[in-house]
Short mmCIF file of C-alpha atoms in Angstrom, two decimals:
data_model
loop_
_atom_site.label_atom_id
_atom_site.label_comp_id
_atom_site.label_asym_id
_atom_site.label_seq_id
_atom_site.Cartn_x
_atom_site.Cartn_y
_atom_site.Cartn_z
CA MET A 760 -10.64 18.83 -1.60
CA LYS A 761 -13.45 17.15 -3.57
CA LYS A 762 -12.75 13.49 -4.28
CA GLU A 763 -13.52 12.01 -7.73
CA ARG A 764 -13.88 8.50 -9.02
CA VAL A 765 -10.84 6.62 -10.24
CA LYS A 766 -10.04 7.74 -13.79
CA LEU A 767 -9.10 4.80 -16.00
CA THR A 768 -6.34 5.14 -18.54
CA ALA A 769 -6.89 4.34 -22.22
CA ALA A 770 -5.06 1.03 -21.75
CA GLU A 771 -7.31 0.11 -18.78
CA LYS A 772 -10.44 0.99 -20.74
CA SER A 773 -9.23 -1.24 -23.57
CA GLU A 774 -8.51 -4.00 -21.05
CA LEU A 775 -11.99 -3.64 -19.57
CA PHE A 776 -13.57 -3.71 -23.05
CA ALA A 777 -11.55 -6.82 -24.02
CA GLU A 778 -12.64 -8.48 -20.76
CA GLY A 779 -16.27 -7.82 -21.65
CA VAL A 780 -15.93 -9.10 -25.23
CA ILE A 781 -14.13 -12.29 -24.15
CA THR A 782 -16.72 -12.91 -21.42
CA VAL A 783 -19.62 -12.46 -23.89
CA ILE A 784 -18.02 -14.86 -26.40
CA LEU A 785 -17.38 -17.49 -23.73
CA LEU A 786 -20.94 -17.18 -22.40
CA LEU A 787 -22.43 -17.49 -25.92
CA LEU A 788 -20.38 -20.60 -26.56
CA LEU A 789 -21.41 -22.02 -23.21
CA ASN A 790 -25.08 -21.25 -23.86
CA LEU A 791 -24.92 -22.83 -27.32
CA SER A 792 -23.30 -25.94 -25.91
CA VAL A 793 -25.94 -26.25 -23.17
CA VAL A 794 -28.80 -25.79 -25.66
CA ILE A 795 -27.38 -28.42 -28.00
CA LEU A 796 -26.87 -30.90 -25.16
CA ILE A 797 -30.43 -30.37 -23.86
CA ASN A 798 -31.88 -30.71 -27.38
CA LEU A 799 -30.03 -33.97 -27.93
CA THR A 800 -31.21 -35.27 -24.57
CA ILE A 801 -34.84 -34.38 -25.31
CA LEU A 802 -34.81 -35.84 -28.83
CA GLN A 803 -33.52 -39.15 -27.51
CA ASN A 804 -36.31 -39.39 -24.92
CA LYS A 805 -39.90 -39.38 -26.30
CA ASN A 806 -41.43 -39.43 -22.83
CA LEU A 807 -39.58 -36.17 -22.05
CA VAL A 808 -40.93 -34.63 -25.29
CA ASN A 809 -44.51 -35.66 -24.42
CA GLY A 810 -44.11 -34.30 -20.88
CA ILE A 811 -42.92 -30.93 -22.14
CA TYR A 812 -45.79 -30.77 -24.67
CA PHE A 813 -48.34 -31.65 -21.96
CA LEU A 814 -46.95 -29.00 -19.67
CA LYS A 815 -47.06 -26.38 -22.40
CA ARG A 816 -50.74 -27.17 -23.23
CA THR A 817 -51.75 -27.31 -19.54
CA ILE A 818 -50.23 -24.01 -18.36
CA THR A 819 -52.24 -21.12 -19.77
CA PHE A 820 -52.19 -17.39 -19.05
CA ALA A 821 -54.78 -14.62 -19.36
CA GLY A 822 -56.27 -14.45 -22.86
CA GLY A 823 -55.75 -18.17 -23.43
CA ARG A 824 -52.06 -17.80 -24.18
CA HIS A 825 -49.90 -20.82 -23.58
CA LEU A 826 -46.35 -21.08 -22.29
CA TRP A 827 -43.61 -20.32 -24.79
CA SER A 828 -41.47 -23.07 -26.11
CA TRP A 829 -38.99 -24.35 -23.58
CA GLN A 830 -36.13 -23.15 -25.80
CA ASN A 831 -37.28 -19.52 -25.63
CA THR A 832 -37.89 -19.69 -21.89
CA PHE A 833 -34.51 -21.29 -21.27
CA ILE A 834 -32.73 -18.75 -23.46
CA ILE A 835 -34.33 -15.86 -21.52
CA PHE A 836 -33.14 -17.30 -18.21
CA MET A 837 -29.69 -17.90 -19.65
CA GLY A 838 -29.60 -14.33 -20.97
CA VAL A 839 -30.39 -12.92 -17.53
CA GLY A 840 -27.73 -15.16 -16.03
CA ASP A 841 -25.24 -14.07 -18.69
CA LEU A 842 -25.86 -10.39 -17.91
CA ILE A 843 -25.30 -11.05 -14.20
CA VAL A 844 -22.06 -12.92 -14.92
CA LEU A 845 -20.89 -10.20 -17.34
CA TYR A 846 -21.62 -7.44 -14.79
CA TRP A 847 -19.83 -9.39 -12.04
CA ARG A 848 -16.75 -9.94 -14.22
CA LEU A 849 -16.51 -6.29 -15.29
CA ILE A 850 -17.04 -4.97 -11.76
CA ARG A 851 -14.45 -7.41 -10.41
CA ARG A 852 -11.91 -6.29 -13.01
CA TYR A 853 -12.74 -2.61 -12.33
CA HIS A 854 -12.11 -3.13 -8.60
CA GLN A 855 -8.78 -4.77 -9.43
CA MET A 856 -7.87 -1.68 -11.43
CA GLN A 857 -8.84 0.54 -8.48
CA LEU A 858 -6.58 -1.53 -6.25
CA ARG A 859 -3.73 -1.09 -8.74
CA HIS A 860 -4.24 2.67 -8.60
CA VAL A 861 -4.11 2.61 -4.78
CA ILE A 862 -0.90 0.53 -4.86
CA SER A 863 0.58 2.96 -7.40
CA GLU A 864 -0.28 5.91 -5.13
CA LEU A 865 1.31 4.09 -2.17
CA HIS A 866 4.52 3.56 -4.14
CA TYR A 867 4.54 7.26 -5.01
CA ILE A 868 4.12 8.22 -1.33
CA ALA A 869 6.78 5.69 -0.27
CA LYS A 870 9.32 7.44 -2.54
CA GLY A 871 9.25 10.43 -0.18
CA HIS A 872 6.20 12.38 -1.33
CA PHE A 873 4.74 12.42 2.19
CA ASP A 874 2.55 15.44 1.50
CA HIS A 875 0.63 13.51 -1.19
CA THR A 876 -2.78 12.01 -0.40
CA ILE A 877 -5.02 9.66 -2.39
CA SER A 878 -7.65 11.96 -3.83
CA PHE A 879 -10.10 9.52 -5.43
CA LYS A 880 -12.95 7.61 -3.81
CA VAL A 881 -14.43 4.14 -4.25
CA LYS A 882 -17.66 2.52 -3.09
CA THR A 883 -16.14 -0.66 -1.67
CA ASP A 884 -14.36 -1.42 1.59
CA LEU A 885 -11.21 -0.27 -0.18
CA GLN A 886 -12.32 3.27 0.74
CA LYS A 887 -11.59 2.47 4.40
CA VAL A 888 -8.04 1.55 3.40
CA ILE A 889 -7.71 4.81 1.42
CA ASP A 890 -8.98 6.86 4.37
CA SER A 891 -6.53 5.10 6.69
CA ILE A 892 -3.66 5.80 4.28
CA ASN A 893 -4.61 9.48 4.07
CA SER A 894 -4.82 9.70 7.86
CA LEU A 895 -1.41 8.07 8.15
CA VAL A 896 0.01 10.53 5.58
CA ASP A 897 -1.44 13.49 7.50
CA SER A 898 0.00 12.17 10.76
CA THR A 899 3.40 11.65 9.10
CA VAL A 900 3.39 15.16 7.64
CA ASN A 901 2.44 16.64 11.02
CA ALA A 902 5.18 14.64 12.73
CA ILE A 903 7.76 15.77 10.14
CA ASN A 904 6.69 19.41 10.46
CA GLU A 905 6.79 19.17 14.24
CA GLU A 906 10.27 17.64 14.09
CA LYS A 907 11.42 20.44 11.78
CA ALA A 908 9.93 23.02 14.13
CA ILE A 909 11.74 21.42 17.08
CA GLU A 910 15.04 21.41 15.19
CA LYS A 911 14.53 25.03 14.14
CA SER A 912 13.66 25.94 17.72
CA LYS A 913 16.83 24.25 18.97
CA ASP A 914 18.94 26.08 16.40
CA GLU A 915 17.35 29.40 17.35
CA LEU A 916 17.89 28.64 21.04
CA ILE A 917 21.58 27.94 20.48
CA SER A 918 21.96 31.03 18.30
CA ASN A 919 20.16 33.34 20.73
CA VAL A 920 21.89 32.00 23.82
CA SER A 921 25.27 32.22 22.08
CA HIS A 922 24.60 35.85 21.15
CA ASP A 923 23.32 36.82 24.59
CA ILE A 924 26.29 35.19 26.31
CA ARG A 925 28.94 36.33 23.85
CA THR A 926 28.01 40.03 23.95
CA PRO A 927 28.41 40.63 27.73
CA LEU A 928 31.27 38.12 27.91
CA THR A 929 33.20 40.08 25.27
CA SER A 930 32.72 43.26 27.30
CA ILE A 931 33.79 41.54 30.53
CA ILE A 932 36.94 40.11 28.92
CA GLY A 933 37.71 43.48 27.30
CA TYR A 934 37.42 45.55 30.48
CA LEU A 935 39.16 42.95 32.65
CA GLY A 936 41.92 42.87 30.05
CA LEU A 937 42.39 46.60 30.40
CA LEU A 938 42.56 46.26 34.19
CA LYS A 939 44.97 43.34 33.93
CA SER A 940 47.32 45.16 31.56
CA GLY A 941 47.65 48.06 33.99
CA VAL A 942 47.59 50.61 31.19
CA SER A 943 44.20 51.98 32.12
CA ASP A 944 43.81 55.30 33.89
CA PRO A 945 43.26 54.70 37.63
CA ALA A 946 40.28 57.03 37.46
CA ASP A 947 38.62 54.70 34.94
CA GLN A 948 39.31 51.44 36.77
CA GLN A 949 36.23 51.64 38.98
CA LYS A 950 34.14 52.43 35.90
CA TYR A 951 35.49 49.34 34.13
CA LEU A 952 34.79 47.19 37.18
CA ASN A 953 31.22 48.48 37.35
CA ILE A 954 30.62 47.72 33.67
CA ALA A 955 32.14 44.23 33.98
CA TYR A 956 29.98 43.56 37.04
CA MET A 957 26.85 44.77 35.25
CA LYS A 958 27.58 42.49 32.28
CA ALA A 959 28.16 39.57 34.63
CA GLU A 960 24.78 40.26 36.21
CA GLN A 961 23.20 40.14 32.75
CA MET A 962 24.77 36.73 32.14
CA LYS A 963 23.55 35.55 35.54
CA SER A 964 20.03 36.75 34.71
CA LEU A 965 20.09 34.90 31.39
CA ALA A 966 21.35 31.70 33.02
CA HIS A 967 18.64 31.97 35.68
CA ASP A 968 15.88 32.53 33.11
CA LEU A 969 17.11 29.67 30.94
CA LEU A 970 17.16 27.33 33.92
CA GLU A 971 13.67 28.39 34.96
CA TYR A 972 12.35 28.10 31.40
CA THR A 973 13.70 24.56 30.91
CA THR A 974 12.49 23.56 34.38
CA LEU A 975 8.97 24.76 33.64
CA LYS A 976 8.98 22.90 30.32
CA SER A 977 9.92 19.68 32.06
CA THR A 978 7.06 17.19 32.53
CA SER A 979 8.30 16.48 36.07
CA THR A 980 7.65 20.05 37.27
CA LYS A 981 5.43 20.11 40.35
CA LEU A 982 3.00 22.78 41.48
CA ASN A 983 2.82 23.50 45.20
CA LEU A 984 -0.87 24.32 45.36
CA SER A 985 -2.39 26.30 48.17
CA SER A 986 -5.39 28.53 48.76
CA LEU A 987 -4.36 31.99 47.56
CA HIS A 988 -6.14 35.23 48.49
CA ILE A 989 -5.86 37.22 45.26
CA PHE A 990 -6.34 40.77 46.60
CA SER A 991 -3.68 40.34 49.30
CA MET A 992 -1.23 38.89 46.79
CA LEU A 993 -1.82 41.80 44.36
CA GLU A 994 -1.17 44.32 47.14
CA GLN A 995 2.15 42.64 47.98
CA VAL A 996 3.20 42.47 44.34
CA ALA A 997 2.33 46.14 43.70
CA ALA A 998 4.24 47.18 46.83
CA GLY A 999 7.39 45.62 45.40
CA PHE A 1000 7.19 47.90 42.34
CA GLU A 1001 5.95 51.03 44.11
CA PHE A 1002 9.32 52.83 44.14
CA GLU A 1003 10.04 52.11 40.45
CA GLY A 1004 6.49 53.16 39.57
CA GLN A 1005 6.90 56.50 41.38
CA GLU A 1006 10.09 57.20 39.46
CA LYS A 1007 8.22 56.71 36.18
CA GLY A 1008 5.09 58.53 37.36
CA ILE A 1009 2.97 55.36 37.28
CA VAL A 1010 0.15 54.64 39.74
CA PHE A 1011 -0.91 51.08 40.61
CA ASN A 1012 -4.65 50.30 40.89
CA ILE A 1013 -5.83 47.02 42.41
CA GLU A 1014 -9.28 45.47 42.08
CA ALA A 1015 -10.68 42.05 42.98
CA ARG A 1016 -14.31 41.12 42.44
CA PRO A 1017 -15.29 39.76 44.90
CA LYS A 1018 -12.67 41.16 47.22
CA ASN A 1019 -12.34 37.87 49.14
CA LEU A 1020 -11.66 35.94 45.91
CA THR A 1021 -9.37 32.93 46.49
CA ILE A 1022 -8.05 30.33 44.08
CA GLU A 1023 -6.00 27.14 44.19
CA ALA A 1024 -2.57 27.99 42.71
CA ASP A 1025 1.18 27.87 43.20
CA ALA A 1026 1.75 31.21 44.95
CA GLU A 1027 5.46 31.49 44.14
CA LYS A 1028 4.95 30.82 40.43
CA LEU A 1029 1.91 33.07 40.16
CA VAL A 1030 3.87 35.91 41.78
CA ARG A 1031 6.55 35.33 39.12
CA VAL A 1032 3.85 35.74 36.46
CA TYR A 1033 2.85 39.14 37.90
CA ASN A 1034 6.48 40.21 38.31
CA ASN A 1035 7.18 39.43 34.65
CA LEU A 1036 4.06 41.21 33.39
CA ILE A 1037 4.59 44.31 35.54
CA THR A 1038 8.28 44.47 34.61
CA ASN A 1039 7.23 44.21 30.98
CA ALA A 1040 4.73 47.07 31.45
CA LEU A 1041 7.31 49.30 33.16
CA LYS A 1042 9.92 48.58 30.51
CA TYR A 1043 7.83 48.82 27.34
CA GLY A 1044 4.74 50.82 28.39
CA THR A 1045 6.18 54.13 27.27
CA GLY A 1046 4.09 57.06 28.49
CA ALA A 1047 2.00 54.96 30.86
CA THR A 1048 0.49 56.59 33.92
CA GLN A 1049 -1.46 53.61 35.29
CA ILE A 1050 -0.93 49.90 35.78
CA ASN A 1051 -4.10 48.07 36.77
CA LEU A 1052 -4.06 44.68 38.50
CA ILE A 1053 -7.58 43.25 38.20
CA ALA A 1054 -9.08 39.91 39.23
CA ASN A 1055 -12.63 38.87 38.33
CA LEU A 1056 -14.61 35.75 39.10
CA VAL A 1057 -15.97 34.86 35.63
CA ASN A 1058 -18.11 31.93 36.74
CA ASN A 1059 -18.05 29.34 39.48
CA ASN A 1060 -15.17 27.51 37.78
CA GLU A 1061 -12.89 30.20 36.36
CA VAL A 1062 -11.12 33.40 37.37
CA GLU A 1063 -9.81 36.12 35.05
CA LEU A 1064 -6.60 37.97 36.01
CA ARG A 1065 -5.61 41.12 34.14
CA VAL A 1066 -2.48 43.27 34.06
CA GLU A 1067 -3.08 46.38 31.97
CA ASN A 1068 -1.33 49.67 31.31
CA ASN A 1069 -2.20 52.78 29.28
CA GLY A 1070 1.22 53.07 27.66
CA ALA A 1071 2.43 52.58 24.10
CA GLN A 1072 0.49 50.17 21.90
CA ILE A 1073 2.07 46.84 20.97
CA PRO A 1074 2.08 46.35 17.16
CA ALA A 1075 -0.41 43.79 15.83
CA ASP A 1076 2.37 41.65 14.30
CA SER A 1077 4.14 41.44 17.64
CA LEU A 1078 0.99 40.28 19.45
CA LYS A 1079 1.14 37.00 17.52
CA LYS A 1080 4.72 36.30 18.61
CA ILE A 1081 4.91 37.97 21.99
CA PHE A 1082 4.93 34.72 23.98
CA GLU A 1083 7.58 33.08 21.79
CA ARG A 1084 10.91 32.29 23.36
CA PHE A 1085 13.54 35.06 22.95
CA TYR A 1086 11.11 37.31 21.06
CA ARG A 1087 11.51 41.03 21.77
CA VAL A 1088 9.10 43.69 20.61
CA GLU A 1089 11.82 46.27 20.02
CA GLY A 1090 13.26 44.03 17.27
CA SER A 1091 16.84 43.84 18.52
CA ARG A 1092 18.78 41.94 21.12
CA ASN A 1093 19.87 45.06 22.96
CA THR A 1094 19.81 44.33 26.68
CA GLN A 1095 19.62 48.03 27.43
CA THR A 1096 16.06 48.15 26.05
CA GLY A 1097 15.04 44.55 26.58
CA GLY A 1098 15.67 41.63 28.90
CA THR A 1099 16.56 38.08 28.01
CA GLY A 1100 13.42 37.64 25.91
CA LEU A 1101 12.31 34.75 28.12
CA GLY A 1102 10.06 36.58 30.59
CA LEU A 1103 6.77 36.20 28.70
CA SER A 1104 7.67 32.65 27.62
CA ILE A 1105 8.18 31.77 31.28
CA THR A 1106 4.88 33.48 32.09
CA LYS A 1107 3.02 31.40 29.51
CA SER A 1108 4.69 28.20 30.74
CA ILE A 1109 3.53 28.91 34.30
CA VAL A 1110 -0.01 29.62 33.10
CA ASP A 1111 0.04 26.38 31.09
CA LEU A 1112 1.14 24.48 34.19
CA HIS A 1113 -1.91 25.90 35.96
CA HIS A 1114 -4.08 24.55 33.15
CA GLY A 1115 -4.92 28.10 32.10
CA LYS A 1116 -4.71 30.39 29.09
CA ILE A 1117 -3.08 33.76 28.49
CA ARG A 1118 -3.52 36.28 25.71
CA CYS A 1119 -2.53 39.86 24.98
CA GLU A 1120 -4.70 42.67 23.63
CA SER A 1121 -3.43 46.13 22.74
CA ASP A 1122 -4.98 49.27 21.31
CA GLN A 1123 -4.26 52.99 21.48
CA ASP A 1124 -5.68 53.25 25.00
CA TRP A 1125 -4.74 50.06 26.83
CA THR A 1126 -2.45 47.06 26.62
CA ARG A 1127 -3.91 44.10 28.50
CA PHE A 1128 -2.47 40.73 29.45
CA ILE A 1129 -5.46 38.52 30.28
CA ILE A 1130 -5.07 35.22 32.13
CA CYS A 1131 -7.87 32.69 32.65
CA LEU A 1132 -7.27 30.10 35.37
CA PRO A 1133 -9.46 27.38 36.86
CA LEU A 1134 -10.78 28.35 40.26
CA ASN A 1135 -9.98 24.97 41.77
CA LEU A 1136 -7.01 23.38 40.03
CA LYS A 1137 -7.19 20.22 42.13
CA SER A 1138 -10.42 19.24 40.40
CA GLU A 1139 -8.91 19.82 36.95
CA GLN A 1140 -7.07 17.18 34.95
CA ASN A 1141 -3.60 18.63 34.33
CA PRO A 1142 -1.43 16.16 32.38
CA GLY A 1143 1.37 18.70 31.95
CA ALA A 1144 2.35 18.85 35.61
CA ASP A 1145 2.12 17.12 38.94
CA VAL A 1146 0.42 18.84 41.83
CA VAL A 1147 1.20 18.36 45.47
#
């Protein structure tokens, strides 16, 4: 926003004009008094009169011109001095008015208008105060917005957890109630037990994911770093999903360039990242025939890890929210089509702990989760976690 000078009100302009008029009158009276006093002093001293006359006749300029009368010379000097005093008085009063405007803006902000900033500029050191006030306002607004976001996040967490616990718990209580009442058909009892057990497993999974999510968000979380051979790890991870992949007609492809690529990382947590991303691909990559696990050495300091599948495209709107806690692409909280909604949030938290970045790209051909990690985490400054 372009800053303008302070705009004076009509009353302030009148005040400034009155200040100028009063100053001019006082200076004229002062000048007249000084001239009269000097004249009286000179008239009472003939030697002073003769000295002034001698000086005037002695000092000559080009063309034979002599010095003006002392009265004219003195009046010119006094006029210059008067202009300086007048300018100083008006500028001083103008700066006082600027300060009043700043104080008025501060009072307005103090009444709760924390999104308001001082939009005018000045040429004095007062501008530093204005800039500091604006910076403080911006910091306050950011802090308020962050606090609101935290409160909203807490409310959403409570709401989502309550929903995800209540739904399976209602089913468990309902089916156990049928078994307890003894009115159920004996042929259906095993079915009810199986459903109750399945719902209990869902609650256990949610509790586990919540615990892991909060643990990863804790500043005291430690990474157990070790030298990790990427290609070997990818082979082991893919082997764990081989049976499920065969059922869905999905082939796993593994690449590492170079093949002996190793990084410093927490093996257990990085495996969890791959498990989450592959599970996500198997669950949502409708029509996929391939899941590629790729690792590339980008430069001497960074490695790029990719999990990609050629299944259904993720909508552009979902790409912006996909790593948010409890967000599900399918737009419902149905556990039959989605998990707890924490898997990708946990994945991002683990990547953040490794001082890395993760993003998702999706088009009609491929959906890619791309992770960039430092090659040697021990040499990186990672304030978000301790490493051992």
